[in-house]
Amino acid sequence: MTSMELLPALLLVPLVAAALAFASRWAGAAAKPLVTLIHAVSMTVLLLGTLRLAGELLQVDQIAALHGWMQVDSLGAVFLGLVGVVGFLIGVYAIGYMNYELAHGAIDVGRLCNFYGIFNLFVFTMLLAVTANNVIMMWVAVEATTLGSAFLVGFYGKRSSLEAAWKYVVICPVGVAFGLYGVVLVYSNGVAVLPVVGDASSWTALLFNAQLLDPTLVKLAFVFVLIGFGTKAGLFPMHAWLPDAHSEAPSPISALLSAVLLNCAMLIVLRFGMIAAKAVGPSFPQTLLLIFGLLSVGVAAFFIVVQRDIKRLLAYSSVENMGLIAFAFGLGGPLGILAGLLHTINHSLVKALMFCGSGNILIKYGTPAMDSVKGILKVAPITGALFIAGALALGGVPPFNIFVSEFMVVTAGLAAGHPWLIGLCLLLLTVVLAGLVRMLAATVFGAAPDNVPRGDTGALTLLPMGVLLVAMLVMGIRAPAPVGQLLARAAAQVQTGSQPQIAQAPAPGTAVAPTPDATPAAR
Amino acid sequence: MENLALTIILLPFLGALVTALSPQRVAKWVATVFSALAAAAVIALAIGFDQAGKLAREVDLLSFGQTALMGLTIDRLSVLVCVAVVVLGFLVVAYSTAYLTDGNREHPHDGRPRYYAFLLLFIGAMAGLVLSSTLVGQLVFFEITGACSWGLIGYYEKPKALKSAIKALIITHIAAIGLYFAAAWLFVDTGSFALTGLAHLNDGAKVAVFLGILIAAWGKSAQLPLHAWLPDAMEAPTPVSAYLHAASMVKVGVYLFARALYSAGAVPEVIGWVGVTMAVVTMVYGFLMYLPQRDMKRLLAYSTISQLSLIFMALSLSVFGSELAFKGAVAHIFNHAFAKSLFFLVAGALSYSCGTRMLPSLRGLLKHTPLLGISFCVAALSITGVPPFNGFFSKFPIFTAGFQLSAAHLLLLPLVVIALIESVASFAWFLRWFGDTTPGEASEAVAKAQPVPPAICFVLVTLIVMCVASSFIAASWLG
Amino acid sequence: MNGPLIVNALAGLLIVTSLLVTSAGNATRAARLYAAQSLVLVLIFLTLARTHGAHELYWWSVSAFVTKVVLVPWIMLRTLATLPEKEDLPGVLSPAALIVVAALIVGLSCYAVSSVHLAVVDPLKPALGVSLGHFLLGLVCIVSQRNLLKQVFGFCLMENGSHLTLALLAWRAPELVEIGIATDAVFAVVIMVVLVRRIQRSMNTLDVRQLTALKG
């Protein structure tokens, strides 16, 4: 199978798996093993497929498919790889977690089938979001991620989870509708000025011709896009849905939301940021990203310190980290972009670990409230140890990976001439660290309650966390060469792609081709 | 030799992993073996380095593109300090195997694998920090030591201990911001993280980078205004206090400063003035805080603060061009590590056998527990700088250098005089407690003391020997 | 050729209908009014199709008719039939205040789009302003209503606003996009309605002010 065929096929996998999962509820007694098998196969294929595609993008600049509607470039490959790897690990964790929920009567087999069905559907929409090349399809895909995951947020049907689902399903589409406005502005502008009208919805073509676009419209469009997709990425002040949705969803879903979904939205912000930077110069999008980023870090930091609920705390930490990523992109320069991309990966790995850990805590204690969760280290030592490592990593303690990207942000900031912003940012990150160790002090240590049975949760819930921990350490000490190469290529792509061309023809291997090879049918 | 140095860093990390996975019964023995191996390696390194003619060398370990991120530096400074931190690490682990047992009168408690794992991690991180040739490397290990100290201070899991642990972590992390800045600034200006790059900075950048390093150093060495964590950190198990708050972690700060000065060539005098002034202010503050203390560990904490100020003062004096002050400072890092560890471990031994370390309830140590009495006596005399103990031999050159420099910089004279007065006054204060506790008839707690286990005896005797010998080692090493 | 004139006039009607939807006394009436409004939208599409001679827009009007005039109101009415609507949940804004707000918003939107220079929309500036204003009015509806179902209508109004913008600015986009947007609207409404029913069943109210379990 060539990579051009692999890309659409890869998207089909979770879609088909979702249909099969929904259907397997009629399989009677075989439903549970059947649906678990479908899910496991789907996740494995997803992992292998994304890794192969990402590997190929080390050789080529772009893989396009479906007449240029879909494309993966080096930048997209980073995010596609994340969906694949983190999605797979969370998918495996979900099997262990949901088996437990089933065994303890929290759900029945029919709902288990629904869960895996929607899970795969959700993964499909996220794959769509990172591979879409048509700007309007990007919006459709992000909107679909909301609709796809709404029932997962409200999965338990409790008062609070329904409320969270409601906020999610109102705030996100409304926010993302702003994104649509931005997209439409860029598109209609493109229709007016692009040499080939049919190209106006192709992101690659828009980026290539960005200098032809009207500066005022592009600025307006970027503001809309930032508000719109920034809602979905969890940037302050549009983050209101995030803590509720993340804390009320089943833990594997919280992990998926935080570690994968937010990145997809951030990718689209970045893609439009590239267009804006090329059209009106980098300072406009960068300033906006700096402001939204730093505000998100600041506000989230203070919410983190006062939380009494583990999952809400982790949710605010997602706001903080997405803010930091936006901040890094806002700093710009090769180092800033690299730092932002690296932090995206690092945050995903750590946050997946933490939400899986919170799932294990919920299994043992039945609540995420810090007042009730005590002595994890005595109740479930492995979970406790992993949780400590994860929280310290999240706080930016070496040798874990987040330290590396945070330090890169600092360096990028000094290189960009923002020492005071960096100082403020580091102080805020210290507040975050304080909030995290405060949580550890309250939950991991101390005497365990008597009514909680001793013993760790099963292997399926611990193994993915262990893999994540190893990945965190590897990324923290020395990123594997292919990952480093891919990141460098992606950062170079963002950097050169958002610079005005000097000559008519871009240097080979630096800029992205105007339109993918197979565009004619889009005209 | 590089491989040996790398072994010293990695062995404790490996040991920590193995220890953490071991069952509780064997964990402490696993930890002892690993720390003993690390100590043997560091001594082998020192001997090898000495026989090779003490030629400084550097090697890059980890690079990103052309930029070295981490590397090793092996020279007189790093090897000497590395010997102190790793050997003391071994002694503290050995001491802990006896201290953290159910036989302990103050804290009957059997040490968990977690304790030994953190301690080993700490030894590895300290060795890494000392041997690092880049600012990033230093920052990484700086932060790891911070995280380990959090784990160790909060080890008893009491609310107060956990709070103190957070306090220590956060204050030292705020200090680390200085190091973040220094490293990033160095990189932006020189395109490299190597400490040797400091020499190529212009004066303005040098001042900025040194201020960053100083902030980091003040935080870790508990100097004003970032001192507040150290007295509270006394909630830690006493062997931890001995290691973190006497021998190693607080030495991170002064070592960072020393290493930067060593690599930077000429440094603008303003750094010297800032350093000396803050050092003297902290010293006076530290001394004033001696007065109300009754708990032996808290007294020692404040004593540590003012001793470190003395080292800061000496290092700052070296900015004005005094090599004597620099050597005195490095020697004092080495000497104070052994003397203060001994003092803390005596406090721990008193807790173990008498069930208390409150000074007013201790009397007649020499008669009933002669080893503890002698140890107390040696530690006090070393700390206050009475010959023939080690403190004297490093304090003396520092003050000599101070007075020499005062000839050229008159403003330094009052500062050095204040430091000298502080030194004498603290001697008087320790003499007072020494007189109260060591001679005479035994108090109730001392009379009922239980015998000290052999592991503790071994460690105390070793340290007593070192309190005499260390200054000679340092002097001949530094030449 | 008075196509643009008709479009602008119909766009004005759109605002009126959206005010009616927002201030409708009960959800049933709001659903019917929403159907009427969507019909106006379809008429705009048809006029635009004739004006631009664009066959794409005929397809748009067909799909908009199916989804917005028929499907969405039908879903809403069906849902309403199963819900016991006894609650009286007035909005925050009185009808008079609503009109003032709407006038402000539409005025501001028209001012905002006046700086847009695109050949496609020059004669249709008022309609473009209205489309943006309509979108924001939907937002006002969501923010000012206490009834969950009315919030769903608010979302539908926003949808209509952006749909109109799309028709004015981006009617040359591939059909697949339009289909995506239209189905998205239906799916969003279905999911919202299902959630409303589950909330009603579990909390016995449609009052958004009762949703207070999550804070901070």
Short mmCIF file of N, CA and C in Angstrom, two decimals, chain A residues 270-362:
data_model
loop_
_atom_site.label_atom_id
_atom_site.label_comp_id
_atom_site.label_asym_id
_atom_site.label_seq_id
_atom_site.Cartn_x
_atom_site.Cartn_y
_atom_site.Cartn_z
N LEU A 270 -2.08 27.04 14.78
CA LEU A 270 -0.73 27.24 14.27
C LEU A 270 -0.73 27.36 12.75
N ARG A 271 -1.54 26.53 12.10
CA ARG A 271 -1.58 26.58 10.63
C ARG A 271 -2.07 27.95 10.15
N PHE A 272 -3.10 28.48 10.83
CA PHE A 272 -3.57 29.80 10.42
C PHE A 272 -2.58 30.88 10.84
N GLY A 273 -1.90 30.63 11.95
CA GLY A 273 -0.86 31.57 12.36
C GLY A 273 0.22 31.69 11.28
N MET A 274 0.54 30.57 10.65
CA MET A 274 1.54 30.60 9.58
C MET A 274 1.06 31.48 8.43
N ILE A 275 -0.23 31.30 8.06
CA ILE A 275 -0.77 32.12 6.97
C ILE A 275 -0.70 33.60 7.37
N ALA A 276 -1.13 33.88 8.61
CA ALA A 276 -1.15 35.27 9.05
C ALA A 276 0.26 35.85 9.08
N ALA A 277 1.21 35.05 9.58
CA ALA A 277 2.58 35.55 9.68
C ALA A 277 3.12 35.89 8.30
N LYS A 278 2.77 35.06 7.33
CA LYS A 278 3.31 35.31 5.99
C LYS A 278 2.60 36.50 5.35
N ALA A 279 1.33 36.66 5.66
CA ALA A 279 0.56 37.72 5.01
C ALA A 279 0.83 39.09 5.62
N VAL A 280 0.88 39.15 6.96
CA VAL A 280 0.98 40.47 7.60
C VAL A 280 2.23 40.61 8.47
N GLY A 281 3.11 39.64 8.40
CA GLY A 281 4.31 39.71 9.24
C GLY A 281 4.06 38.98 10.53
N PRO A 282 5.12 38.46 11.14
CA PRO A 282 4.94 37.57 12.29
C PRO A 282 4.49 38.27 13.57
N SER A 283 4.69 39.59 13.67
CA SER A 283 4.47 40.18 15.00
C SER A 283 3.01 40.15 15.41
N PHE A 284 2.09 40.28 14.44
CA PHE A 284 0.67 40.29 14.83
C PHE A 284 0.22 38.96 15.44
N PRO A 285 0.37 37.85 14.70
CA PRO A 285 -0.06 36.58 15.34
C PRO A 285 0.75 36.26 16.58
N GLN A 286 2.03 36.58 16.56
CA GLN A 286 2.86 36.23 17.72
C GLN A 286 2.43 36.99 18.97
N THR A 287 2.13 38.28 18.80
CA THR A 287 1.71 39.05 19.98
C THR A 287 0.44 38.46 20.58
N LEU A 288 -0.52 38.13 19.69
CA LEU A 288 -1.77 37.56 20.20
C LEU A 288 -1.51 36.25 20.93
N LEU A 289 -0.67 35.42 20.33
CA LEU A 289 -0.38 34.12 20.97
C LEU A 289 0.31 34.32 22.31
N LEU A 290 1.21 35.29 22.37
CA LEU A 290 1.90 35.57 23.64
C LEU A 290 0.88 35.97 24.71
N ILE A 291 -0.04 36.86 24.34
CA ILE A 291 -0.99 37.36 25.33
C ILE A 291 -1.90 36.22 25.82
N PHE A 292 -2.51 35.52 24.86
CA PHE A 292 -3.41 34.44 25.26
C PHE A 292 -2.65 33.35 26.02
N GLY A 293 -1.45 33.08 25.56
CA GLY A 293 -0.67 32.03 26.20
C GLY A 293 -0.34 32.37 27.63
N LEU A 294 0.20 33.56 27.84
CA LEU A 294 0.64 33.92 29.19
C LEU A 294 -0.56 34.05 30.12
N LEU A 295 -1.67 34.61 29.60
CA LEU A 295 -2.87 34.71 30.43
C LEU A 295 -3.34 33.32 30.85
N SER A 296 -3.31 32.38 29.91
CA SER A 296 -3.75 31.02 30.25
C SER A 296 -2.86 30.43 31.33
N VAL A 297 -1.56 30.60 31.16
CA VAL A 297 -0.65 30.06 32.17
C VAL A 297 -0.95 30.68 33.53
N GLY A 298 -1.11 32.02 33.53
CA GLY A 298 -1.29 32.72 34.80
C GLY A 298 -2.57 32.32 35.50
N VAL A 299 -3.68 32.36 34.77
CA VAL A 299 -4.95 32.06 35.42
C VAL A 299 -4.99 30.61 35.87
N ALA A 300 -4.54 29.72 34.99
CA ALA A 300 -4.58 28.30 35.34
C ALA A 300 -3.71 28.03 36.56
N ALA A 301 -2.57 28.71 36.65
CA ALA A 301 -1.67 28.45 37.78
C ALA A 301 -2.39 28.68 39.09
N PHE A 302 -3.18 29.75 39.16
CA PHE A 302 -3.83 30.03 40.44
C PHE A 302 -5.01 29.11 40.69
N PHE A 303 -5.64 28.63 39.63
CA PHE A 303 -6.68 27.63 39.85
C PHE A 303 -6.08 26.30 40.31
N ILE A 304 -4.89 26.00 39.79
CA ILE A 304 -4.25 24.74 40.18
C ILE A 304 -3.97 24.72 41.67
N VAL A 305 -3.54 25.85 42.20
CA VAL A 305 -3.15 25.88 43.61
C VAL A 305 -4.34 25.66 44.54
N VAL A 306 -5.54 26.07 44.11
CA VAL A 306 -6.67 25.98 45.04
C VAL A 306 -7.58 24.79 44.81
N GLN A 307 -7.29 23.94 43.81
CA GLN A 307 -8.20 22.83 43.53
C GLN A 307 -8.24 21.82 44.67
N ARG A 308 -9.43 21.25 44.88
CA ARG A 308 -9.57 20.17 45.86
C ARG A 308 -9.87 18.84 45.16
N ASP A 309 -9.84 18.84 43.86
CA ASP A 309 -10.24 17.67 43.09
C ASP A 309 -9.09 17.34 42.13
N ILE A 310 -8.60 16.11 42.17
CA ILE A 310 -7.42 15.76 41.40
C ILE A 310 -7.63 16.00 39.90
N LYS A 311 -8.79 15.54 39.40
CA LYS A 311 -8.98 15.64 37.95
C LYS A 311 -9.17 17.08 37.49
N ARG A 312 -9.83 17.88 38.32
CA ARG A 312 -9.96 19.29 37.94
C ARG A 312 -8.59 19.96 37.93
N LEU A 313 -7.78 19.59 38.90
CA LEU A 313 -6.43 20.16 38.95
C LEU A 313 -5.67 19.82 37.67
N LEU A 314 -5.78 18.56 37.26
CA LEU A 314 -5.09 18.16 36.04
C LEU A 314 -5.66 18.90 34.83
N ALA A 315 -6.97 19.14 34.86
CA ALA A 315 -7.59 19.85 33.74
C ALA A 315 -7.03 21.27 33.65
N TYR A 316 -6.92 21.94 34.79
CA TYR A 316 -6.36 23.28 34.75
C TYR A 316 -4.90 23.23 34.32
N SER A 317 -4.23 22.16 34.69
CA SER A 317 -2.85 22.03 34.22
C SER A 317 -2.81 21.93 32.70
N SER A 318 -3.86 21.35 32.10
CA SER A 318 -3.90 21.33 30.63
C SER A 318 -4.01 22.74 30.08
N VAL A 319 -4.87 23.55 30.72
CA VAL A 319 -4.99 24.95 30.28
C VAL A 319 -3.62 25.61 30.36
N GLU A 320 -2.95 25.37 31.48
CA GLU A 320 -1.64 25.98 31.68
C GLU A 320 -0.66 25.54 30.58
N ASN A 321 -0.65 24.25 30.29
CA ASN A 321 0.31 23.77 29.30
C ASN A 321 -0.03 24.21 27.89
N MET A 322 -1.32 24.25 27.56
CA MET A 322 -1.67 24.75 26.23
C MET A 322 -1.29 26.22 26.15
N GLY A 323 -1.45 26.93 27.25
CA GLY A 323 -1.02 28.32 27.27
C GLY A 323 0.47 28.43 27.01
N LEU A 324 1.22 27.54 27.64
CA LEU A 324 2.67 27.58 27.46
C LEU A 324 3.04 27.28 26.00
N ILE A 325 2.31 26.35 25.40
CA ILE A 325 2.58 26.03 24.00
C ILE A 325 2.29 27.25 23.12
N ALA A 326 1.15 27.89 23.37
CA ALA A 326 0.82 29.09 22.60
C ALA A 326 1.89 30.16 22.84
N PHE A 327 2.33 30.27 24.07
CA PHE A 327 3.37 31.24 24.43
C PHE A 327 4.65 30.96 23.63
N ALA A 328 5.01 29.69 23.55
CA ALA A 328 6.23 29.33 22.83
C ALA A 328 6.09 29.68 21.35
N PHE A 329 4.94 29.35 20.77
CA PHE A 329 4.73 29.71 19.37
C PHE A 329 4.76 31.23 19.21
N GLY A 330 4.26 31.92 20.23
CA GLY A 330 4.25 33.37 20.17
C GLY A 330 5.64 33.96 20.23
N LEU A 331 6.54 33.28 20.94
CA LEU A 331 7.92 33.77 20.98
C LEU A 331 8.56 33.69 19.61
N GLY A 332 8.16 32.66 18.86
CA GLY A 332 8.63 32.54 17.49
C GLY A 332 10.10 32.22 17.40
N GLY A 333 10.61 32.36 16.22
CA GLY A 333 12.00 31.99 15.99
C GLY A 333 12.11 30.48 15.91
N PRO A 334 13.18 29.98 15.34
CA PRO A 334 13.30 28.52 15.22
C PRO A 334 13.19 27.83 16.58
N LEU A 335 13.79 28.46 17.59
CA LEU A 335 13.80 27.84 18.91
C LEU A 335 12.41 27.83 19.54
N GLY A 336 11.69 28.93 19.39
CA GLY A 336 10.36 29.01 19.99
C GLY A 336 9.42 27.99 19.40
N ILE A 337 9.46 27.86 18.08
CA ILE A 337 8.55 26.91 17.44
C ILE A 337 8.93 25.48 17.84
N LEU A 338 10.23 25.22 17.83
CA LEU A 338 10.68 23.89 18.24
C LEU A 338 10.25 23.60 19.68
N ALA A 339 10.40 24.61 20.53
CA ALA A 339 10.01 24.44 21.93
C ALA A 339 8.52 24.15 22.03
N GLY A 340 7.72 24.88 21.26
CA GLY A 340 6.28 24.67 21.31
C GLY A 340 5.91 23.26 20.87
N LEU A 341 6.51 22.83 19.76
CA LEU A 341 6.20 21.48 19.26
C LEU A 341 6.65 20.42 20.25
N LEU A 342 7.85 20.61 20.78
CA LEU A 342 8.36 19.63 21.74
C LEU A 342 7.48 19.59 22.98
N HIS A 343 7.04 20.76 23.40
CA HIS A 343 6.19 20.79 24.60
C HIS A 343 4.85 20.12 24.33
N THR A 344 4.37 20.24 23.10
CA THR A 344 3.12 19.55 22.76
C THR A 344 3.28 18.05 23.00
N ILE A 345 4.38 17.50 22.48
CA ILE A 345 4.61 16.06 22.66
C ILE A 345 4.76 15.73 24.13
N ASN A 346 5.59 16.51 24.81
CA ASN A 346 5.89 16.21 26.20
C ASN A 346 4.65 16.28 27.08
N HIS A 347 3.87 17.33 26.86
CA HIS A 347 2.67 17.47 27.67
C HIS A 347 1.72 16.30 27.43
N SER A 348 1.61 15.89 26.17
CA SER A 348 0.71 14.78 25.87
C SER A 348 1.10 13.53 26.64
N LEU A 349 2.39 13.23 26.61
CA LEU A 349 2.84 12.00 27.28
C LEU A 349 2.55 12.08 28.78
N VAL A 350 2.91 13.21 29.38
CA VAL A 350 2.75 13.32 30.83
C VAL A 350 1.28 13.35 31.22
N LYS A 351 0.49 14.11 30.46
CA LYS A 351 -0.90 14.26 30.86
C LYS A 351 -1.65 12.95 30.68
N ALA A 352 -1.29 12.19 29.64
CA ALA A 352 -1.91 10.88 29.48
C ALA A 352 -1.62 10.02 30.72
N LEU A 353 -0.36 10.05 31.14
CA LEU A 353 0.02 9.29 32.34
C LEU A 353 -0.79 9.74 33.55
N MET A 354 -0.91 11.04 33.72
CA MET A 354 -1.57 11.56 34.92
C MET A 354 -3.06 11.21 34.93
N PHE A 355 -3.72 11.34 33.79
CA PHE A 355 -5.15 11.04 33.79
C PHE A 355 -5.37 9.53 33.94
N CYS A 356 -4.50 8.73 33.36
CA CYS A 356 -4.62 7.29 33.60
C CYS A 356 -4.43 7.01 35.10
N GLY A 357 -3.45 7.70 35.69
CA GLY A 357 -3.25 7.54 37.13
C GLY A 357 -4.49 7.93 37.91
N SER A 358 -5.11 9.03 37.50
CA SER A 358 -6.31 9.46 38.21
C SER A 358 -7.41 8.41 38.03
N GLY A 359 -7.38 7.73 36.89
CA GLY A 359 -8.35 6.65 36.70
C GLY A 359 -8.13 5.53 37.70
N ASN A 360 -6.88 5.15 37.89
CA ASN A 360 -6.57 4.11 38.88
C ASN A 360 -7.00 4.55 40.28
N ILE A 361 -6.79 5.84 40.56
CA ILE A 361 -7.20 6.35 41.87
C ILE A 361 -8.71 6.24 42.03
N LEU A 362 -9.42 6.58 40.96
CA LEU A 362 -10.88 6.47 41.02
C LEU A 362 -11.30 5.02 41.23
#
